[in-house]
Amino acid sequence: MDRLLTGLQPSGALTIGNYAGGISQVVNYQKDYETFLFVPDMHAITVPQDPEALHKNIINAIALYIACGVDPNLPDMHIYIQSENPYHANLSWIFECHTPHGDLTRMHQFKAKSALHESFTEGLVTYPVLMAADILLYDPKYVPTGIDQKQHVELARNLAIRFNNRYGELFRLPEPLIPTVGAKIRDLQNPEQKMSKSTDNPKASVFLSDTEKQIRKKIMSAVTDSEAVIKFDEANKPGVSNLLTIYSVFADTTVEDAVAKFEGGGYGDLKKATADAVVSKVIPFQDKYNEVINSGIIDDILNEGRDYSIKIAQAKYEQVRRAVGFGRI
Ligand code: TYM
């Protein structure tokens, strides 16, 4: 059975963008693949974290995956915490020693994130290398993500090619799995940018933990344009195109059908229908989330995921260790 692997950082509440690019894809494909779904807590500390909050966010993220429809009872579903498996960091070091510094400082996300801070840690630079280790340890066929992570998956693929050429066949080449709708949900107030967990503008992002009232208010005040024409044109009408995208993701339809439904109408109608669609999915997730958090099942799920992921990752790491010449013959 081919494998699918992805992770979502536990740095605060998850957004509807994380749902569209990450979680919903896992839910859609979980029956067809052996799935490795993990919480990259080691990635989270590339920017400062409060330790207590990080612990809580990790467990909250797991509960949310399940609340959104990830089925932990599927025999081939493995859910784990990155830092509970030591092989991610071990392989990451080997990869760091095979990655030109310039390849990392050229990454889009590094440029964007480092520009936000006067100083930043080396972890922010080497972050995609750790991500490559997360992926390549498990030989997945696909890595479901939004468009913002595509370049990182490509780095993993290039590392795999470099290693296979130099040391013999070690890694399967992973492919990013980018959704056809919702690969980049945009910021509601500044639709030139992607919607992000870490935003200063309280109206910019819809979180999966928002109340119905907050969701409606944020979507009704989304920035559009003054043309008063509903069409999908991301370059010239990013705000309206974003609403059409969000509607399509949450109403389970295509952008073409959404355009057909709303064209000729006003922006108010599109916003209202988009808010209805988001509310009708997200509020039931929250009920389920409370059930999961209080059920006591999370530890068992994480223990299984930790043990299984260590088994797979250790075998791969041993091959790599030998290939690069570590230790005794
Ligand atoms: P993270 O935590 O920033 O995002 C988690 C997932 O959500 C997607 N995403 C979006 N999709 C559509 N629209 C948006 N506005 C939006 N914002 C985020 C992301 O593309 C991602 O799929 N480095 C990764 C975490 C990671 C990982 C991995 C992922 C660590 N190791 C290995 C896959 C494989 C990250 O920071 O994602």
Tab-separated table of C-alpha atoms and ligand atoms in Angstrom:
chain	number	residue	atom	x	y	z
A	1	MET	CA	0.000	0.000	0.000
A	2	ASP	CA	1.414	3.398	-0.924
A	3	ARG	CA	1.958	5.926	1.817
A	4	LEU	CA	0.703	9.429	2.459
A	5	LEU	CA	2.456	11.673	4.978
A	6	THR	CA	1.837	15.136	6.298
A	7	GLY	CA	2.115	17.353	9.382
A	8	LEU	CA	0.595	20.583	10.692
A	9	GLN	CA	2.501	22.780	13.100
A	10	PRO	CA	0.992	23.116	16.581
A	11	SER	CA	1.662	26.843	16.757
A	12	GLY	CA	-1.711	28.088	17.953
A	13	ALA	CA	-5.169	27.524	16.549
A	14	LEU	CA	-5.469	26.030	13.069
A	15	THR	CA	-7.155	28.025	10.294
A	16	ILE	CA	-9.594	27.088	7.561
A	17	GLY	CA	-6.520	27.272	5.266
A	18	ASN	CA	-4.871	24.453	7.242
A	19	TYR	CA	-8.072	22.482	6.840
A	20	ALA	CA	-8.206	23.068	3.071
A	21	GLY	CA	-4.526	22.400	2.320
A	22	GLY	CA	-3.762	19.756	4.937
A	23	ILE	CA	-6.435	18.031	7.011
A	24	SER	CA	-9.215	17.752	4.418
A	25	GLN	CA	-6.867	15.990	2.025
A	26	VAL	CA	-5.896	13.438	4.661
A	27	VAL	CA	-9.592	12.840	5.321
A	28	ASN	CA	-10.287	12.393	1.606
A	29	TYR	CA	-7.450	9.939	0.985
A	30	GLN	CA	-7.099	8.144	4.333
A	31	LYS	CA	-8.775	4.933	3.197
A	32	ASP	CA	-6.584	4.554	0.115
A	33	TYR	CA	-3.132	4.929	1.677
A	34	GLU	CA	-1.143	4.014	4.727
A	35	THR	CA	-1.183	7.421	6.404
A	36	PHE	CA	1.482	9.046	8.581
A	37	LEU	CA	0.034	12.145	10.223
A	38	PHE	CA	2.198	13.898	12.767
A	39	VAL	CA	2.502	17.053	14.819
A	40	PRO	CA	5.793	18.781	13.962
A	41	ASP	CA	6.483	20.231	17.403
A	42	MET	CA	10.194	20.487	16.587
A	43	HIS	CA	9.298	22.820	13.737
A	44	ALA	CA	7.212	24.949	16.081
A	45	ILE	CA	10.233	26.069	18.130
A	46	THR	CA	11.859	27.727	15.111
A	47	VAL	CA	10.061	30.744	16.569
A	48	PRO	CA	9.744	31.296	20.346
A	49	GLN	CA	7.064	29.186	22.074
A	50	ASP	CA	5.661	29.122	25.570
A	51	PRO	CA	6.321	25.514	26.760
A	52	GLU	CA	2.968	25.095	28.529
A	53	ALA	CA	1.085	26.431	25.540
A	54	LEU	CA	3.064	24.177	23.192
A	55	HIS	CA	2.139	21.041	25.172
A	56	LYS	CA	-1.516	22.034	25.004
A	57	ASN	CA	-1.398	22.937	21.322
A	58	ILE	CA	0.066	19.538	20.466
A	59	ILE	CA	-2.805	17.654	22.086
A	60	ASN	CA	-5.341	20.118	20.720
A	61	ALA	CA	-3.992	19.584	17.213
A	62	ILE	CA	-4.414	15.798	17.506
A	63	ALA	CA	-7.970	16.183	18.797
A	64	LEU	CA	-8.737	18.565	15.977
A	65	TYR	CA	-7.457	16.210	13.261
A	66	ILE	CA	-9.848	13.572	14.590
A	67	ALA	CA	-12.682	16.073	14.981
A	68	CYS	CA	-12.248	17.068	11.318
A	69	GLY	CA	-12.707	13.468	10.187
A	70	VAL	CA	-9.311	11.769	10.454
A	71	ASP	CA	-10.173	8.233	11.554
A	72	PRO	CA	-7.683	6.924	14.143
A	73	ASN	CA	-9.327	3.490	14.011
A	74	LEU	CA	-8.325	2.796	10.435
A	75	PRO	CA	-5.730	0.019	10.568
A	76	ASP	CA	-3.287	1.974	8.408
A	77	MET	CA	-3.603	5.341	10.163
A	78	HIS	CA	-0.650	6.367	12.343
A	79	ILE	CA	-0.765	9.612	14.303
A	80	TYR	CA	2.326	10.728	16.227
A	81	ILE	CA	4.374	13.552	17.659
A	82	GLN	CA	7.569	14.364	15.759
A	83	SER	CA	9.761	14.889	18.854
A	84	GLU	CA	8.787	11.475	20.265
A	85	ASN	CA	10.670	9.867	17.395
A	86	PRO	CA	14.421	10.590	17.556
A	87	TYR	CA	15.156	9.618	13.952
A	88	HIS	CA	13.764	12.830	12.478
A	89	ALA	CA	16.490	14.901	14.142
A	90	ASN	CA	19.158	12.279	13.422
A	91	LEU	CA	18.451	12.187	9.710
A	92	SER	CA	18.047	15.947	9.605
A	93	TRP	CA	21.666	16.381	10.708
A	94	ILE	CA	22.912	14.151	7.904
A	95	PHE	CA	20.775	16.090	5.433
A	96	GLU	CA	22.079	19.417	6.728
A	97	CYS	CA	25.559	18.257	5.848
A	98	HIS	CA	24.409	17.635	2.274
A	99	THR	CA	22.469	20.853	1.693
A	100	PRO	CA	24.108	24.027	0.364
A	101	HIS	CA	23.337	26.974	2.647
A	102	GLY	CA	22.220	29.064	-0.324
A	103	ASP	CA	19.468	26.545	-1.174
A	104	LEU	CA	17.907	27.274	2.232
A	105	THR	CA	18.266	31.061	2.322
A	106	ARG	CA	16.638	31.192	-1.136
A	107	MET	CA	13.426	29.467	0.076
A	108	HIS	CA	10.286	31.653	-0.206
A	109	GLN	CA	9.128	30.888	3.300
A	110	PHE	CA	12.522	31.583	4.857
A	111	LYS	CA	12.655	34.968	3.134
A	112	ALA	CA	9.138	35.861	4.289
A	113	LYS	CA	9.570	34.671	7.880
A	114	SER	CA	13.076	36.042	8.421
A	115	ALA	CA	11.952	39.450	7.154
A	116	LEU	CA	9.491	39.628	10.058
A	117	HIS	CA	12.212	39.462	12.723
A	118	GLU	CA	15.332	41.505	13.339
A	119	SER	CA	17.207	38.377	14.278
A	120	PHE	CA	16.293	34.744	13.819
A	121	THR	CA	17.714	31.380	14.796
A	122	GLU	CA	19.531	28.867	12.635
A	123	GLY	CA	16.466	26.637	13.063
A	124	LEU	CA	14.485	28.963	10.833
A	125	VAL	CA	17.105	28.446	8.114
A	126	THR	CA	17.398	24.653	8.414
A	127	TYR	CA	13.663	24.050	8.947
A	128	PRO	CA	13.075	22.609	5.424
A	129	VAL	CA	15.877	20.083	5.980
A	130	LEU	CA	14.114	18.736	9.061
A	131	MET	CA	10.955	18.613	6.961
A	132	ALA	CA	12.839	16.597	4.317
A	133	ALA	CA	13.835	14.121	7.051
A	134	ASP	CA	10.202	13.959	8.268
A	135	ILE	CA	9.203	12.937	4.774
A	136	LEU	CA	12.017	10.745	3.464
A	137	LEU	CA	12.208	8.491	6.543
A	138	TYR	CA	8.879	6.971	5.496
A	139	ASP	CA	9.107	6.691	1.677
A	140	PRO	CA	5.688	8.273	1.088
A	141	LYS	CA	4.293	8.522	-2.425
A	142	TYR	CA	2.403	11.724	-1.636
A	143	VAL	CA	2.732	14.643	0.749
A	144	PRO	CA	-0.604	16.519	0.940
A	145	THR	CA	-0.031	20.252	1.509
A	146	GLY	CA	-1.118	23.698	0.483
A	147	ILE	CA	0.860	25.537	-2.184
A	148	ASP	CA	3.070	27.273	0.425
A	149	GLN	CA	4.829	23.995	1.288
A	150	LYS	CA	5.388	22.856	-2.309
A	151	GLN	CA	8.911	24.269	-2.461
A	152	HIS	CA	9.824	22.407	0.732
A	153	VAL	CA	8.588	19.102	-0.660
A	154	GLU	CA	10.661	19.806	-3.766
A	155	LEU	CA	13.734	20.277	-1.573
A	156	ALA	CA	13.034	16.867	-0.026
A	157	ARG	CA	12.741	15.374	-3.478
A	158	ASN	CA	16.031	16.946	-4.567
A	159	LEU	CA	17.769	15.635	-1.466
A	160	ALA	CA	16.415	12.173	-2.217
A	161	ILE	CA	17.777	12.376	-5.774
A	162	ARG	CA	21.168	13.597	-4.514
A	163	PHE	CA	21.386	10.773	-1.962
A	164	ASN	CA	20.251	8.081	-4.350
A	165	ASN	CA	22.858	9.201	-6.897
A	166	ARG	CA	25.651	9.345	-4.377
A	167	TYR	CA	24.919	6.405	-2.076
A	168	GLY	CA	22.598	4.085	-4.045
A	169	GLU	CA	18.802	3.731	-3.914
A	170	LEU	CA	17.777	4.861	-0.426
A	171	PHE	CA	14.686	7.002	-0.793
A	172	ARG	CA	11.448	7.046	-2.731
A	173	LEU	CA	10.900	10.402	-4.466
A	174	PRO	CA	7.890	12.082	-2.804
A	175	GLU	CA	5.349	14.155	-4.696
A	176	PRO	CA	3.468	17.109	-3.235
A	177	LEU	CA	-0.294	16.549	-3.316
A	178	ILE	CA	-1.802	19.993	-3.785
A	179	PRO	CA	-5.616	20.277	-3.703
A	180	THR	CA	-7.298	21.518	-6.869
A	181	VAL	CA	-9.435	23.883	-4.771
A	182	GLY	CA	-8.119	25.548	-1.622
A	183	ALA	CA	-4.355	25.222	-2.162
A	184	LYS	CA	-4.002	28.806	-0.988
A	185	ILE	CA	-6.767	30.275	1.118
A	186	ARG	CA	-6.103	34.004	1.345
A	187	ASP	CA	-6.096	36.497	4.194
A	188	LEU	CA	-9.597	38.009	4.437
A	189	GLN	CA	-8.290	41.536	4.987
A	190	ASN	CA	-5.295	41.419	2.686
A	191	PRO	CA	-6.148	38.873	-0.015
A	192	GLU	CA	-2.767	39.353	-1.707
A	193	GLN	CA	-1.385	37.181	1.120
A	194	LYS	CA	-2.152	33.650	2.296
A	195	MET	CA	-4.300	33.200	5.403
A	196	SER	CA	-1.970	32.472	8.300
A	197	LYS	CA	-2.197	31.219	11.907
A	198	SER	CA	0.102	33.969	13.086
A	199	THR	CA	-1.604	37.176	12.094
A	200	ASP	CA	-1.914	40.418	14.038
A	201	ASN	CA	-5.177	41.385	12.374
A	202	PRO	CA	-8.050	39.702	14.268
A	203	LYS	CA	-10.278	39.799	11.158
A	204	ALA	CA	-7.736	38.239	8.768
A	205	SER	CA	-8.038	34.515	9.540
A	206	VAL	CA	-10.912	32.189	10.368
A	207	PHE	CA	-9.826	29.665	12.976
A	208	LEU	CA	-11.340	26.224	13.369
A	209	SER	CA	-11.973	27.218	17.006
A	210	ASP	CA	-13.928	30.419	16.163
A	211	THR	CA	-17.527	30.761	17.310
A	212	GLU	CA	-20.325	30.949	14.758
A	213	LYS	CA	-20.603	34.668	15.435
A	214	GLN	CA	-16.895	35.265	14.876
A	215	ILE	CA	-16.895	33.241	11.643
A	216	ARG	CA	-19.858	35.168	10.250
A	217	LYS	CA	-18.438	38.530	11.262
A	218	LYS	CA	-15.028	37.851	9.725
A	219	ILE	CA	-16.407	36.569	6.435
A	220	MET	CA	-19.028	39.333	6.132
A	221	SER	CA	-16.258	41.933	6.546
A	222	ALA	CA	-13.848	40.290	4.073
A	223	VAL	CA	-12.169	42.726	1.676
A	224	THR	CA	-13.445	42.416	-1.907
A	225	ASP	CA	-13.293	45.129	-4.604
A	226	SER	CA	-15.493	47.872	-6.035
A	227	GLU	CA	-16.373	46.163	-9.322
A	228	ALA	CA	-19.466	44.370	-8.009
A	229	VAL	CA	-18.972	41.464	-10.434
A	230	ILE	CA	-18.643	37.875	-9.267
A	231	LYS	CA	-16.023	36.001	-11.242
A	232	PHE	CA	-12.981	33.876	-10.455
A	233	ASP	CA	-9.880	35.898	-11.277
A	234	GLU	CA	-7.186	35.504	-8.631
A	235	ALA	CA	-4.839	38.110	-10.126
A	236	ASN	CA	-7.354	40.935	-10.431
A	237	LYS	CA	-10.050	39.918	-7.938
A	238	PRO	CA	-8.229	38.076	-5.141
A	239	GLY	CA	-10.837	38.843	-2.465
A	240	VAL	CA	-13.845	37.598	-4.450
A	241	SER	CA	-11.875	34.614	-5.783
A	242	ASN	CA	-10.949	33.745	-2.201
A	243	LEU	CA	-14.603	33.747	-1.119
A	244	LEU	CA	-15.496	31.526	-4.076
A	245	THR	CA	-12.665	29.185	-3.076
A	246	ILE	CA	-13.685	29.037	0.580
A	247	TYR	CA	-17.285	28.434	-0.443
A	248	SER	CA	-16.213	25.583	-2.755
A	249	VAL	CA	-14.075	23.896	-0.090
A	250	PHE	CA	-16.736	24.053	2.606
A	251	ALA	CA	-19.773	23.375	0.394
A	252	ASP	CA	-17.900	20.468	-1.279
A	253	THR	CA	-18.300	21.837	-4.769
A	254	THR	CA	-16.116	23.107	-7.612
A	255	VAL	CA	-15.172	26.721	-8.254
A	256	GLU	CA	-16.974	26.526	-11.633
A	257	ASP	CA	-20.209	25.500	-9.925
A	258	ALA	CA	-19.766	28.199	-7.300
A	259	VAL	CA	-19.284	30.862	-9.992
A	260	ALA	CA	-22.359	29.594	-11.861
A	261	LYS	CA	-24.384	29.784	-8.646
A	262	PHE	CA	-23.384	33.314	-7.640
A	263	GLU	CA	-22.662	35.192	-10.891
A	264	GLY	CA	-24.998	38.096	-11.448
A	265	GLY	CA	-25.592	38.361	-7.678
A	266	GLY	CA	-24.149	40.710	-5.073
A	267	TYR	CA	-21.090	40.255	-2.865
A	268	GLY	CA	-23.347	40.191	0.207
A	269	ASP	CA	-25.044	36.998	-0.989
A	270	LEU	CA	-21.715	35.332	-1.737
A	271	LYS	CA	-20.389	36.265	1.707
A	272	LYS	CA	-23.490	35.028	3.468
A	273	ALA	CA	-23.453	31.685	1.627
A	274	THR	CA	-19.713	31.323	2.310
A	275	ALA	CA	-20.234	31.991	6.020
A	276	ASP	CA	-23.124	29.461	6.071
A	277	ALA	CA	-20.944	26.814	4.404
A	278	VAL	CA	-18.034	27.352	6.806
A	279	VAL	CA	-20.299	27.386	9.880
A	280	SER	CA	-22.086	24.215	8.791
A	281	LYS	CA	-18.782	22.296	8.753
A	282	VAL	CA	-16.715	23.961	11.464
A	283	ILE	CA	-19.254	24.077	14.307
A	284	PRO	CA	-19.847	20.283	14.221
A	285	PHE	CA	-16.032	19.835	14.238
A	286	GLN	CA	-15.990	21.726	17.528
A	287	ASP	CA	-18.613	19.453	19.105
A	288	LYS	CA	-16.621	16.424	18.054
A	289	TYR	CA	-13.410	18.079	19.274
A	290	ASN	CA	-14.819	18.435	22.797
A	291	GLU	CA	-15.875	14.799	22.705
A	292	VAL	CA	-12.381	13.664	21.650
A	293	ILE	CA	-10.530	15.834	24.186
A	294	ASN	CA	-12.663	14.399	26.988
A	295	SER	CA	-12.588	10.793	25.765
A	296	GLY	CA	-9.110	9.794	26.965
A	297	ILE	CA	-8.296	8.092	23.625
A	298	ILE	CA	-5.478	10.416	22.581
A	299	ASP	CA	-2.686	8.758	24.577
A	300	ASP	CA	-3.365	5.338	23.088
A	301	ILE	CA	-3.457	6.777	19.587
A	302	LEU	CA	-0.143	8.570	20.134
A	303	ASN	CA	1.529	5.546	21.688
A	304	GLU	CA	0.646	3.402	18.691
A	305	GLY	CA	1.799	6.144	16.307
A	306	ARG	CA	5.073	6.666	18.174
A	307	ASP	CA	5.953	2.960	18.263
A	308	TYR	CA	5.046	2.298	14.652
A	309	SER	CA	6.733	5.414	13.304
A	310	ILE	CA	9.913	4.619	15.250
A	311	LYS	CA	9.962	1.125	13.771
A	312	ILE	CA	9.752	2.416	10.191
A	313	ALA	CA	12.067	5.390	10.734
A	314	GLN	CA	14.731	3.394	12.553
A	315	ALA	CA	15.020	0.904	9.695
A	316	LYS	CA	15.477	3.720	7.171
A	317	TYR	CA	17.914	5.614	9.375
A	318	GLU	CA	20.060	2.492	9.806
A	319	GLN	CA	20.378	2.198	6.023
A	320	VAL	CA	21.383	5.838	5.699
A	321	ARG	CA	23.837	5.644	8.586
A	322	ARG	CA	25.622	2.747	6.975
A	323	ALA	CA	25.540	4.382	3.555
A	324	VAL	CA	27.288	7.545	4.789
A	325	GLY	CA	29.894	5.544	6.733
A	326	PHE	CA	28.908	6.235	10.346
A	327	GLY	CA	30.007	3.971	13.188
A	328	ARG	CA	31.713	0.595	12.871
A	329	ILE	CA	31.670	-1.597	9.765
B	1	TYM	P1	1.847	24.578	8.472
B	1	TYM	O1	1.687	24.129	9.867
B	1	TYM	O2	2.213	25.998	8.227
B	1	TYM	O3	0.544	24.283	7.665
B	1	TYM	C1	-0.114	23.031	7.745
B	1	TYM	C2	-0.757	22.697	6.406
B	1	TYM	O4	-1.713	23.713	6.068
B	1	TYM	C3	-1.417	24.211	4.764
B	1	TYM	N1	-1.775	25.631	4.727
B	1	TYM	C4	-2.623	26.162	3.847
B	1	TYM	N2	-3.309	25.627	2.837
B	1	TYM	C5	-4.118	26.450	2.124
B	1	TYM	N3	-4.260	27.774	2.403
B	1	TYM	C6	-3.579	28.356	3.406
B	1	TYM	N4	-3.728	29.644	3.688
B	1	TYM	C7	-2.717	27.539	4.187
B	1	TYM	N5	-1.921	27.777	5.267
B	1	TYM	C8	-1.341	26.599	5.574
B	1	TYM	C9	0.085	24.000	4.590
B	1	TYM	O5	0.461	24.004	3.245
B	1	TYM	C10	0.265	22.669	5.267
B	1	TYM	O6	-0.096	21.624	4.386
B	1	TYM	N6	6.382	22.810	7.411
B	1	TYM	C11	4.973	22.462	7.524
B	1	TYM	C12	4.741	21.362	8.529
B	1	TYM	C13	5.549	20.152	8.247
B	1	TYM	C14	5.297	19.184	7.216
B	1	TYM	C15	6.331	18.234	7.344
B	1	TYM	C16	4.297	19.071	6.249
B	1	TYM	C17	6.655	19.756	8.923
B	1	TYM	N7	7.121	18.610	8.366
B	1	TYM	C18	6.388	17.136	6.465
B	1	TYM	C19	4.368	17.971	5.379
B	1	TYM	C20	5.416	17.035	5.494
B	1	TYM	C21	4.209	23.684	7.984
B	1	TYM	O7	4.756	24.572	8.607
B	1	TYM	O8	2.877	23.638	7.724
